[in-house]
Tab-separated table of C-alpha atoms in Angstrom:
chain	number	residue	atom	x	y	z
A	1	UNK	CA	-114.270	45.888	75.010
A	2	UNK	CA	-113.454	42.428	73.832
A	3	UNK	CA	-114.284	39.164	75.410
A	4	UNK	CA	-116.697	37.468	73.075
A	5	UNK	CA	-119.074	35.148	74.653
A	6	UNK	CA	-120.697	35.722	71.359
A	7	UNK	CA	-121.030	39.332	72.252
A	8	UNK	CA	-118.833	42.964	69.084
A	9	UNK	CA	-117.483	40.577	66.529
A	10	UNK	CA	-119.107	39.537	63.268
A	11	UNK	CA	-117.527	36.390	61.836
A	12	UNK	CA	-118.580	34.904	58.496
A	13	UNK	CA	-117.035	31.638	57.389
A	14	UNK	CA	-117.872	29.831	54.178
A	15	UNK	CA	-117.137	26.314	53.009
A	16	UNK	CA	-118.005	24.159	50.054
A	17	UNK	CA	-118.348	21.128	52.333
A	18	UNK	CA	-121.256	18.767	51.832
A	19	UNK	CA	-122.501	18.330	55.399
A	20	UNK	CA	-125.795	18.054	57.210
A	21	UNK	CA	-126.993	21.370	58.729
A	22	UNK	CA	-127.438	19.999	62.270
A	23	UNK	CA	-124.017	18.374	62.309
A	24	UNK	CA	-122.483	21.553	60.879
A	25	UNK	CA	-124.140	23.621	63.627
A	26	UNK	CA	-122.889	21.345	66.396
A	27	UNK	CA	-119.369	21.244	64.963
A	28	UNK	CA	-119.301	25.005	64.570
A	29	UNK	CA	-120.620	25.536	68.109
A	30	UNK	CA	-117.746	23.471	69.492
A	31	UNK	CA	-115.192	25.288	67.318
A	32	UNK	CA	-116.491	28.687	68.459
A	33	UNK	CA	-116.457	27.598	72.100
A	34	UNK	CA	-112.721	26.868	71.810
A	35	UNK	CA	-111.689	29.853	69.705
A	36	UNK	CA	-113.795	33.019	69.643
A	37	UNK	CA	-115.079	32.351	73.159
A	38	UNK	CA	-111.520	31.912	74.437
A	39	UNK	CA	-110.157	35.383	73.844
A	40	UNK	CA	-110.253	38.463	76.009
A	41	UNK	CA	-108.753	41.922	75.686
A	42	UNK	CA	-110.022	43.330	78.957
A	43	UNK	CA	-112.643	40.973	80.362
A	44	UNK	CA	-115.443	43.345	79.382
A	45	UNK	CA	-117.817	41.132	77.437
A	46	UNK	CA	-118.593	42.679	74.086
A	47	UNK	CA	-122.238	43.326	73.336
A	48	UNK	CA	-123.086	42.104	69.843
A	49	UNK	CA	-120.880	39.319	68.532
A	50	UNK	CA	-121.994	36.699	66.077
A	51	UNK	CA	-120.407	33.928	64.088
A	52	UNK	CA	-121.995	32.393	60.998
A	53	UNK	CA	-120.842	29.393	59.009
A	54	UNK	CA	-122.244	28.678	55.578
A	55	UNK	CA	-121.578	25.402	53.754
A	56	UNK	CA	-123.113	25.063	50.321
A	57	UNK	CA	-122.030	21.532	49.427
A	58	UNK	CA	-120.462	22.714	46.156
A	59	UNK	CA	-117.497	20.399	46.702
A	60	UNK	CA	-119.691	17.633	45.271
A	61	UNK	CA	-118.003	15.098	47.541
A	62	UNK	CA	-120.085	12.574	49.414
A	63	UNK	CA	-121.719	13.846	52.598
A	64	UNK	CA	-119.462	14.276	55.634
A	65	UNK	CA	-120.802	12.005	58.390
A	66	UNK	CA	-120.137	12.266	62.109
A	67	UNK	CA	-117.285	10.091	63.348
A	68	UNK	CA	-115.638	9.529	59.974
A	69	UNK	CA	-112.043	10.512	59.091
A	70	UNK	CA	-113.506	13.173	56.778
A	71	UNK	CA	-115.441	14.635	59.701
A	72	UNK	CA	-112.247	14.705	61.769
A	73	UNK	CA	-110.390	16.570	58.995
A	74	UNK	CA	-113.255	19.040	58.547
A	75	UNK	CA	-113.458	19.679	62.300
A	76	UNK	CA	-109.721	20.253	62.639
A	77	UNK	CA	-109.719	22.629	59.683
A	78	UNK	CA	-112.663	24.552	61.123
A	79	UNK	CA	-111.048	24.858	64.559
A	80	UNK	CA	-107.829	26.025	62.875
A	81	UNK	CA	-109.691	28.752	60.982
A	82	UNK	CA	-111.734	29.984	63.955
A	83	UNK	CA	-108.689	29.861	66.255
A	84	UNK	CA	-106.525	31.870	63.840
A	85	UNK	CA	-109.323	34.446	63.442
A	86	UNK	CA	-109.781	34.622	67.226
A	87	UNK	CA	-106.028	35.164	67.765
A	88	UNK	CA	-106.108	37.977	65.203
A	89	UNK	CA	-108.791	39.690	67.299
A	90	UNK	CA	-106.771	39.387	70.522
A	91	UNK	CA	-103.587	40.578	68.767
A	92	UNK	CA	-105.556	43.567	67.472
A	93	UNK	CA	-106.921	44.527	70.941
A	94	UNK	CA	-107.008	48.227	71.791
A	95	UNK	CA	-103.406	49.407	72.123
A	96	UNK	CA	-102.025	45.853	72.169
A	97	UNK	CA	-98.398	45.162	71.243
A	98	UNK	CA	-98.277	41.429	72.052
A	99	UNK	CA	-100.434	38.326	71.712
A	100	UNK	CA	-100.413	36.193	74.861
A	101	UNK	CA	-101.412	32.539	74.745
A	102	UNK	CA	-102.220	30.827	78.027
A	103	UNK	CA	-102.063	27.060	77.858
A	104	UNK	CA	-103.286	25.193	80.916
A	105	UNK	CA	-102.553	21.469	81.182
A	106	UNK	CA	-102.877	18.850	83.882
A	107	UNK	CA	-106.350	19.932	85.030
A	108	UNK	CA	-109.073	17.644	86.323
A	109	UNK	CA	-111.589	19.128	83.875
A	110	UNK	CA	-111.649	21.416	80.873
A	111	UNK	CA	-113.793	23.855	82.864
A	112	UNK	CA	-111.144	24.008	85.607
A	113	UNK	CA	-108.393	24.611	83.025
A	114	UNK	CA	-110.498	27.305	81.397
A	115	UNK	CA	-111.260	29.123	84.685
A	116	UNK	CA	-107.544	29.301	85.462
A	117	UNK	CA	-106.619	30.390	81.930
A	118	UNK	CA	-109.272	33.116	82.021
A	119	UNK	CA	-108.167	34.340	85.445
A	120	UNK	CA	-104.557	34.738	84.224
A	121	UNK	CA	-105.701	36.267	80.910
A	122	UNK	CA	-107.763	38.937	82.652
A	123	UNK	CA	-105.127	39.916	85.218
A	124	UNK	CA	-104.092	43.537	84.653
A	125	UNK	CA	-100.864	42.816	86.525
A	126	UNK	CA	-99.934	39.896	84.275
A	127	UNK	CA	-100.820	41.952	81.196
A	128	UNK	CA	-98.781	44.992	82.266
A	129	UNK	CA	-95.808	42.761	83.212
A	130	UNK	CA	-95.839	41.184	79.735
A	131	UNK	CA	-96.110	44.674	78.251
A	132	UNK	CA	-93.040	45.653	80.274
A	133	UNK	CA	-91.260	42.463	79.064
A	134	UNK	CA	-90.806	41.571	82.696
A	135	UNK	CA	-90.667	37.916	83.781
A	136	UNK	CA	-92.804	38.570	86.863
A	137	UNK	CA	-94.114	35.025	87.112
A	138	UNK	CA	-95.359	35.584	90.671
A	139	UNK	CA	-98.237	37.550	89.164
A	140	UNK	CA	-99.218	34.500	87.099
A	141	UNK	CA	-99.159	32.273	90.168
A	142	UNK	CA	-101.246	34.851	92.059
A	143	UNK	CA	-103.884	34.886	89.303
A	144	UNK	CA	-104.020	31.087	89.403
A	145	UNK	CA	-104.463	31.370	93.161
A	146	UNK	CA	-107.458	33.707	93.019
A	147	UNK	CA	-109.135	31.894	90.101
A	148	UNK	CA	-111.597	30.250	92.467
A	149	UNK	CA	-110.165	26.765	91.822
A	150	UNK	CA	-109.044	25.063	95.015
A	151	UNK	CA	-105.721	23.400	94.197
A	152	UNK	CA	-102.414	22.436	95.739
A	153	UNK	CA	-99.715	24.896	94.604
A	154	UNK	CA	-97.042	22.273	95.256
A	155	UNK	CA	-97.818	20.575	91.944
A	156	UNK	CA	-97.907	23.644	89.713
A	157	UNK	CA	-95.352	23.899	86.909
A	158	UNK	CA	-94.899	27.014	84.827
A	159	UNK	CA	-92.930	27.954	81.746
A	160	UNK	CA	-92.654	31.189	79.764
A	161	UNK	CA	-92.072	30.882	76.030
A	162	UNK	CA	-91.185	27.199	76.650
A	163	UNK	CA	-88.432	28.150	79.122
A	164	UNK	CA	-89.050	26.421	82.476
A	165	UNK	CA	-89.735	28.814	85.349
A	166	UNK	CA	-91.215	26.734	88.156
A	167	UNK	CA	-91.164	22.989	88.658
A	168	UNK	CA	-93.148	20.834	91.108
A	169	UNK	CA	-92.465	21.270	94.829
A	170	UNK	CA	-91.764	24.969	94.444
A	171	UNK	CA	-88.489	24.513	92.549
A	172	UNK	CA	-87.670	27.833	90.955
A	173	UNK	CA	-85.624	27.035	87.860
A	174	UNK	CA	-85.943	30.247	85.877
A	175	UNK	CA	-82.966	31.551	83.900
A	176	UNK	CA	-84.100	35.133	84.176
A	177	UNK	CA	-81.818	36.469	81.460
A	178	UNK	CA	-83.059	33.932	78.897
A	179	UNK	CA	-86.723	34.421	79.794
A	180	UNK	CA	-86.472	38.200	79.918
A	181	UNK	CA	-84.916	38.187	76.433
A	182	UNK	CA	-87.629	35.908	75.036
A	183	UNK	CA	-90.299	38.311	76.302
A	184	UNK	CA	-89.184	40.770	73.622
A	185	UNK	CA	-91.045	38.560	71.124
A	186	UNK	CA	-94.476	39.640	69.883
A	187	UNK	CA	-95.985	36.218	70.688
A	188	UNK	CA	-95.854	35.148	74.309
A	189	UNK	CA	-96.748	31.688	75.586
A	190	UNK	CA	-97.565	31.068	79.252
A	191	UNK	CA	-97.723	27.329	79.934
A	192	UNK	CA	-99.211	26.191	83.206
A	193	UNK	CA	-99.350	22.580	84.335
A	194	UNK	CA	-101.528	21.898	87.367
A	195	UNK	CA	-100.177	18.361	87.783
A	196	UNK	CA	-103.475	16.826	88.822
A	197	UNK	CA	-105.249	15.582	85.729
A	198	UNK	CA	-105.125	15.340	81.969
A	199	UNK	CA	-107.554	18.048	80.845
A	200	UNK	CA	-106.429	21.181	79.025
A	201	UNK	CA	-107.576	24.589	77.762
A	202	UNK	CA	-106.033	27.386	75.736
A	203	UNK	CA	-106.964	31.062	75.949
A	204	UNK	CA	-105.627	34.164	74.197
A	205	UNK	CA	-105.277	37.747	75.355
A	206	UNK	CA	-103.010	40.748	74.745
A	207	UNK	CA	-100.854	43.046	76.865
A	208	UNK	CA	-102.307	46.067	78.699
A	209	UNK	CA	-100.741	49.319	77.502
A	210	UNK	CA	-100.923	53.084	77.980
A	211	UNK	CA	-102.574	53.178	74.543
A	212	UNK	CA	-105.385	50.912	75.815
A	213	UNK	CA	-106.151	53.552	78.442
A	214	UNK	CA	-105.897	56.418	75.944
A	215	UNK	CA	-108.195	54.709	73.451
A	216	UNK	CA	-110.855	53.827	76.007
A	217	UNK	CA	-110.670	57.002	78.084
A	218	UNK	CA	-110.655	59.505	75.244
A	219	UNK	CA	-112.418	57.857	72.321
A	220	UNK	CA	-115.063	60.592	72.108
A	221	UNK	CA	-112.682	63.518	72.124
B	1	UNK	CA	-102.098	44.854	92.942
B	2	UNK	CA	-104.863	45.791	95.277
B	3	UNK	CA	-107.982	43.925	96.067
B	4	UNK	CA	-107.671	42.916	99.681
B	5	UNK	CA	-109.438	39.823	100.611
B	6	UNK	CA	-107.067	40.229	103.462
B	7	UNK	CA	-104.194	39.931	101.101
B	8	UNK	CA	-100.692	43.690	100.738
B	9	UNK	CA	-102.149	45.913	103.387
B	10	UNK	CA	-101.180	46.092	107.032
B	11	UNK	CA	-103.844	47.839	109.112
B	12	UNK	CA	-103.425	48.501	112.841
B	13	UNK	CA	-106.305	50.051	114.741
B	14	UNK	CA	-106.272	50.810	118.448
B	15	UNK	CA	-109.064	51.657	120.829
B	16	UNK	CA	-109.447	52.222	124.568
B	17	UNK	CA	-112.813	50.447	124.510
B	18	UNK	CA	-113.619	47.980	127.267
B	19	UNK	CA	-114.956	45.038	125.277
B	20	UNK	CA	-114.773	41.265	125.340
B	21	UNK	CA	-112.145	39.827	122.967
B	22	UNK	CA	-114.562	37.479	121.162
B	23	UNK	CA	-117.147	40.187	120.596
B	24	UNK	CA	-114.397	42.566	119.439
B	25	UNK	CA	-113.143	39.967	116.944
B	26	UNK	CA	-116.609	39.368	115.518
B	27	UNK	CA	-117.347	43.082	115.252
B	28	UNK	CA	-114.006	43.734	113.604
B	29	UNK	CA	-114.498	40.846	111.161
B	30	UNK	CA	-117.795	42.367	110.028
B	31	UNK	CA	-116.272	45.846	109.742
B	32	UNK	CA	-113.376	44.513	107.643
B	33	UNK	CA	-115.753	42.568	105.421
B	34	UNK	CA	-117.542	45.805	104.527
B	35	UNK	CA	-114.526	48.074	104.182
B	36	UNK	CA	-111.074	46.641	103.455
B	37	UNK	CA	-112.588	43.692	101.613
B	38	UNK	CA	-114.698	46.014	99.465
B	39	UNK	CA	-111.981	47.827	97.590
B	40	UNK	CA	-110.179	46.966	94.392
B	41	UNK	CA	-107.623	48.779	92.268
B	42	UNK	CA	-107.281	46.167	89.559
B	43	UNK	CA	-108.948	42.965	90.714
B	44	UNK	CA	-105.581	41.340	91.363
B	45	UNK	CA	-105.875	40.087	94.916
B	46	UNK	CA	-102.967	41.314	96.985
B	47	UNK	CA	-100.857	38.666	98.676
B	48	UNK	CA	-100.229	39.619	102.291
B	49	UNK	CA	-102.853	41.864	103.848
B	50	UNK	CA	-103.728	41.888	107.498
B	51	UNK	CA	-105.842	43.970	109.821
B	52	UNK	CA	-105.384	44.050	113.585
B	53	UNK	CA	-107.552	45.743	116.178
B	54	UNK	CA	-106.322	46.243	119.731
B	55	UNK	CA	-108.633	47.410	122.514
B	56	UNK	CA	-107.022	47.840	125.915
B	57	UNK	CA	-110.058	48.843	127.956
B	58	UNK	CA	-108.302	51.980	129.256
B	59	UNK	CA	-111.500	53.983	128.849
B	60	UNK	CA	-112.541	52.545	132.229
B	61	UNK	CA	-116.176	52.557	131.142
B	62	UNK	CA	-118.351	49.543	131.839
B	63	UNK	CA	-117.958	46.653	129.424
B	64	UNK	CA	-119.557	47.044	125.987
B	65	UNK	CA	-122.128	44.252	125.598
B	66	UNK	CA	-123.605	42.930	122.353
B	67	UNK	CA	-126.926	44.503	121.406
B	68	UNK	CA	-126.658	47.575	123.614
B	69	UNK	CA	-126.718	51.177	122.346
B	70	UNK	CA	-123.031	51.410	123.315
B	71	UNK	CA	-122.273	48.422	121.114
B	72	UNK	CA	-124.121	50.080	118.241
B	73	UNK	CA	-122.077	53.268	118.654
B	74	UNK	CA	-118.809	51.336	118.865
B	75	UNK	CA	-119.663	49.309	115.753
B	76	UNK	CA	-120.607	52.369	113.730
B	77	UNK	CA	-117.408	54.146	114.750
B	78	UNK	CA	-115.329	51.110	113.843
B	79	UNK	CA	-116.981	50.742	110.424
B	80	UNK	CA	-116.439	54.476	109.833
B	81	UNK	CA	-112.709	54.158	110.603
B	82	UNK	CA	-112.133	51.025	108.525
B	83	UNK	CA	-114.185	52.416	105.630
B	84	UNK	CA	-112.275	55.703	105.577
B	85	UNK	CA	-108.969	53.803	105.669
B	86	UNK	CA	-110.148	51.501	102.871
B	87	UNK	CA	-111.194	54.468	100.718
B	88	UNK	CA	-107.751	56.012	101.239
B	89	UNK	CA	-106.202	52.831	99.815
B	90	UNK	CA	-108.425	52.855	96.726
B	91	UNK	CA	-107.817	56.587	96.185
B	92	UNK	CA	-104.083	55.894	96.412
B	93	UNK	CA	-104.172	53.042	93.814
B	94	UNK	CA	-101.323	52.928	91.305
B	95	UNK	CA	-101.702	55.958	89.024
B	96	UNK	CA	-105.220	56.734	90.278
B	97	UNK	CA	-106.701	60.212	89.885
B	98	UNK	CA	-110.233	59.511	91.145
B	99	UNK	CA	-111.991	57.518	93.858
B	100	UNK	CA	-115.058	55.698	92.551
B	101	UNK	CA	-117.791	54.511	94.912
B	102	UNK	CA	-120.244	51.951	93.606
B	103	UNK	CA	-123.460	51.792	95.611
B	104	UNK	CA	-125.829	48.962	94.739
B	105	UNK	CA	-129.362	49.050	96.155
B	106	UNK	CA	-132.558	47.110	95.574
B	107	UNK	CA	-130.878	43.700	95.531
B	108	UNK	CA	-132.398	40.462	96.808
B	109	UNK	CA	-129.290	39.737	98.893
B	110	UNK	CA	-126.134	41.472	100.017
B	111	UNK	CA	-124.104	38.892	98.110
B	112	UNK	CA	-125.972	39.742	94.897
B	113	UNK	CA	-125.401	43.476	95.454
B	114	UNK	CA	-121.714	42.813	96.137
B	115	UNK	CA	-121.213	40.668	93.017
B	116	UNK	CA	-122.656	43.438	90.852
B	117	UNK	CA	-120.650	46.163	92.618
B	118	UNK	CA	-117.446	44.143	92.195
B	119	UNK	CA	-118.140	43.444	88.518
B	120	UNK	CA	-118.573	47.187	87.831
B	121	UNK	CA	-115.565	48.082	90.005
B	122	UNK	CA	-113.262	45.711	88.118
B	123	UNK	CA	-114.362	46.740	84.613
B	124	UNK	CA	-111.408	48.296	82.784
B	125	UNK	CA	-113.868	50.004	80.448
B	126	UNK	CA	-115.798	51.645	83.301
B	127	UNK	CA	-112.531	52.698	84.942
B	128	UNK	CA	-111.063	54.196	81.758
B	129	UNK	CA	-114.356	56.004	81.002
B	130	UNK	CA	-114.312	57.589	84.464
B	131	UNK	CA	-110.662	58.504	83.906
B	132	UNK	CA	-111.693	60.190	80.645
B	133	UNK	CA	-114.538	61.978	82.498
B	134	UNK	CA	-116.893	60.391	80.018
B	135	UNK	CA	-120.495	59.580	81.003
B	136	UNK	CA	-120.416	56.235	79.169
B	137	UNK	CA	-123.074	54.615	81.330
B	138	UNK	CA	-123.587	51.796	78.842
B	139	UNK	CA	-120.317	50.323	80.119
B	140	UNK	CA	-121.752	50.227	83.640
B	141	UNK	CA	-124.882	48.462	82.434
B	142	UNK	CA	-122.717	45.987	80.488
B	143	UNK	CA	-120.680	45.171	83.609
B	144	UNK	CA	-123.914	44.593	85.550
B	145	UNK	CA	-125.022	42.319	82.717
B	146	UNK	CA	-121.932	40.085	82.815
B	147	UNK	CA	-121.741	39.981	86.625
B	148	UNK	CA	-123.235	36.500	86.642
B	149	UNK	CA	-126.428	37.674	88.355
B	150	UNK	CA	-129.529	36.803	86.361
B	151	UNK	CA	-131.759	39.873	86.520
B	152	UNK	CA	-134.341	41.784	84.528
B	153	UNK	CA	-132.713	44.930	83.064
B	154	UNK	CA	-136.126	46.598	82.853
B	155	UNK	CA	-135.995	47.451	86.547
B	156	UNK	CA	-132.464	48.841	86.696
B	157	UNK	CA	-132.028	52.485	87.686
B	158	UNK	CA	-128.706	54.268	87.497
B	159	UNK	CA	-127.379	57.633	88.578
B	160	UNK	CA	-123.929	59.233	88.311
B	161	UNK	CA	-122.918	61.621	91.082
B	162	UNK	CA	-126.619	61.659	92.164
B	163	UNK	CA	-127.742	62.833	88.692
B	164	UNK	CA	-130.311	60.396	87.269
B	165	UNK	CA	-129.169	58.587	84.121
B	166	UNK	CA	-131.530	55.664	83.635
B	167	UNK	CA	-134.958	55.049	85.165
B	168	UNK	CA	-137.060	51.884	85.198
B	169	UNK	CA	-138.403	50.587	81.884
B	170	UNK	CA	-135.341	51.767	79.992
B	171	UNK	CA	-136.113	55.482	80.370
B	172	UNK	CA	-132.931	57.353	79.528
B	173	UNK	CA	-133.108	60.609	81.508
B	174	UNK	CA	-129.465	61.687	81.492
B	175	UNK	CA	-128.621	65.376	81.146
B	176	UNK	CA	-125.267	64.649	79.534
B	177	UNK	CA	-123.854	68.139	80.011
B	178	UNK	CA	-124.578	68.137	83.744
B	179	UNK	CA	-123.258	64.620	84.276
B	180	UNK	CA	-120.170	65.166	82.143
B	181	UNK	CA	-119.341	68.280	84.178
B	182	UNK	CA	-119.795	66.451	87.493
B	183	UNK	CA	-117.323	63.786	86.358
B	184	UNK	CA	-114.551	66.369	86.682
B	185	UNK	CA	-114.810	65.835	90.451
B	186	UNK	CA	-112.213	63.677	92.207
B	187	UNK	CA	-114.915	61.597	93.950
B	188	UNK	CA	-117.310	59.742	91.697
B	189	UNK	CA	-120.452	57.945	92.855
B	190	UNK	CA	-122.134	55.308	90.717
B	191	UNK	CA	-125.551	54.432	92.172
B	192	UNK	CA	-127.285	51.354	90.867
B	193	UNK	CA	-130.774	50.270	91.910
B	194	UNK	CA	-131.791	46.782	90.818
B	195	UNK	CA	-135.437	47.337	91.771
B	196	UNK	CA	-136.027	43.848	93.103
B	197	UNK	CA	-135.245	43.795	96.804
B	198	UNK	CA	-133.999	45.810	99.729
B	199	UNK	CA	-130.410	44.616	100.153
B	200	UNK	CA	-127.411	46.845	99.482
B	201	UNK	CA	-123.623	46.878	99.149
B	202	UNK	CA	-120.967	49.534	98.637
B	203	UNK	CA	-117.596	49.014	96.950
B	204	UNK	CA	-114.732	51.380	96.151
B	205	UNK	CA	-112.249	51.474	93.311
B	206	UNK	CA	-110.241	54.028	91.314
B	207	UNK	CA	-109.860	55.002	87.675
B	208	UNK	CA	-107.511	53.159	85.300
B	209	UNK	CA	-104.826	55.450	83.918
B	210	UNK	CA	-101.735	55.440	81.680
B	211	UNK	CA	-99.740	55.822	84.911
B	212	UNK	CA	-101.198	52.538	86.219
B	213	UNK	CA	-99.725	50.808	83.172
B	214	UNK	CA	-96.372	52.613	83.498
B	215	UNK	CA	-96.055	51.755	87.180
B	216	UNK	CA	-96.907	48.081	86.747
B	217	UNK	CA	-95.081	47.498	83.450
B	218	UNK	CA	-91.816	49.258	84.308
B	219	UNK	CA	-91.476	49.068	88.094
B	220	UNK	CA	-88.162	47.216	87.883
B	221	UNK	CA	-86.468	49.549	85.436
């Protein structure tokens, strides 16, 4: 039961940054949107997540103002922290053996990229294929296809663990032996390029295993 | 990989009815919409379904016309056949041990009822709970909650295998022993009443099992 949309996670982050409360809240909201709200174990939204960020200003530096280089550094550090925490949750999903990152590029909007990433991340067939260390990339393409985004498949490019699989105009370029071997890693990267824009989104999930079923079917016995 | 939206099923149905081709097509389309397109094993849309209905008129009765009692009988028979075939597919899902029917009533539209039924049907947590014969009705309520339909939970009623679980105004009336025992059946009925309209939808799925994972992770080895 993990797909925070702020729904079974409690995250507490502290900082000694000197920063205005409203700016901190906005910055944190954006960081959470791109980290904790971009992971899914099974698509079942969890029921009581929260994330809290406290900054007490004890650094005694001058105040961090929006748009400054200091703000940029603070934001990047915050996104790094929330993203690493979020990935730890996905990696620790019930019965999981692998962390799967889905990176969607070339979208016309971030929302479009996110819808496609989420569709692939929540596909039981993709997640069982990765569990089986099987380069069944057709399942990824199918999940893109039923995402609800109307797009031209001719422009889709796909790589698994940085090894090219599919290039524009339906060119299948996979070296199955190389890809299959790379799927033995614990960290799997699915890169999808839609070839129609410049927007991107990343999303993290885990493989679907027999242990996931055991844990969720028999947790009371 | 089963969730026809006319996507890995080939269905051929024959009839000796004497009926106009256009009316037959329309009737069949409606029957398919409420049967084959209302089942899901894992939410992964299958890729090459089709359904064909042939009627050769060999019955030598007079032509079946829209709106007549004969048309009504023909339609009901057709929906019965397609529904029974669809249920056989869901029951036969990879690794499945149980057929789950989700009946949604009291909706403001059929589309609303269908969205909620589909959300519950595709919840891995609901499907593993049913596999574990566990009356974890909170997972059903959660899947209704994240269906995307904005509704007031106060009016939701829920029963499992016709045994009341939840009544309006959050009254929990479940007799856990009785319900738990009934979940040992092979056919499971989840009845949801939204308490805000008169529209309905039914949807069928199966439980999620360790064998589902084995079949889809290791089918090439």
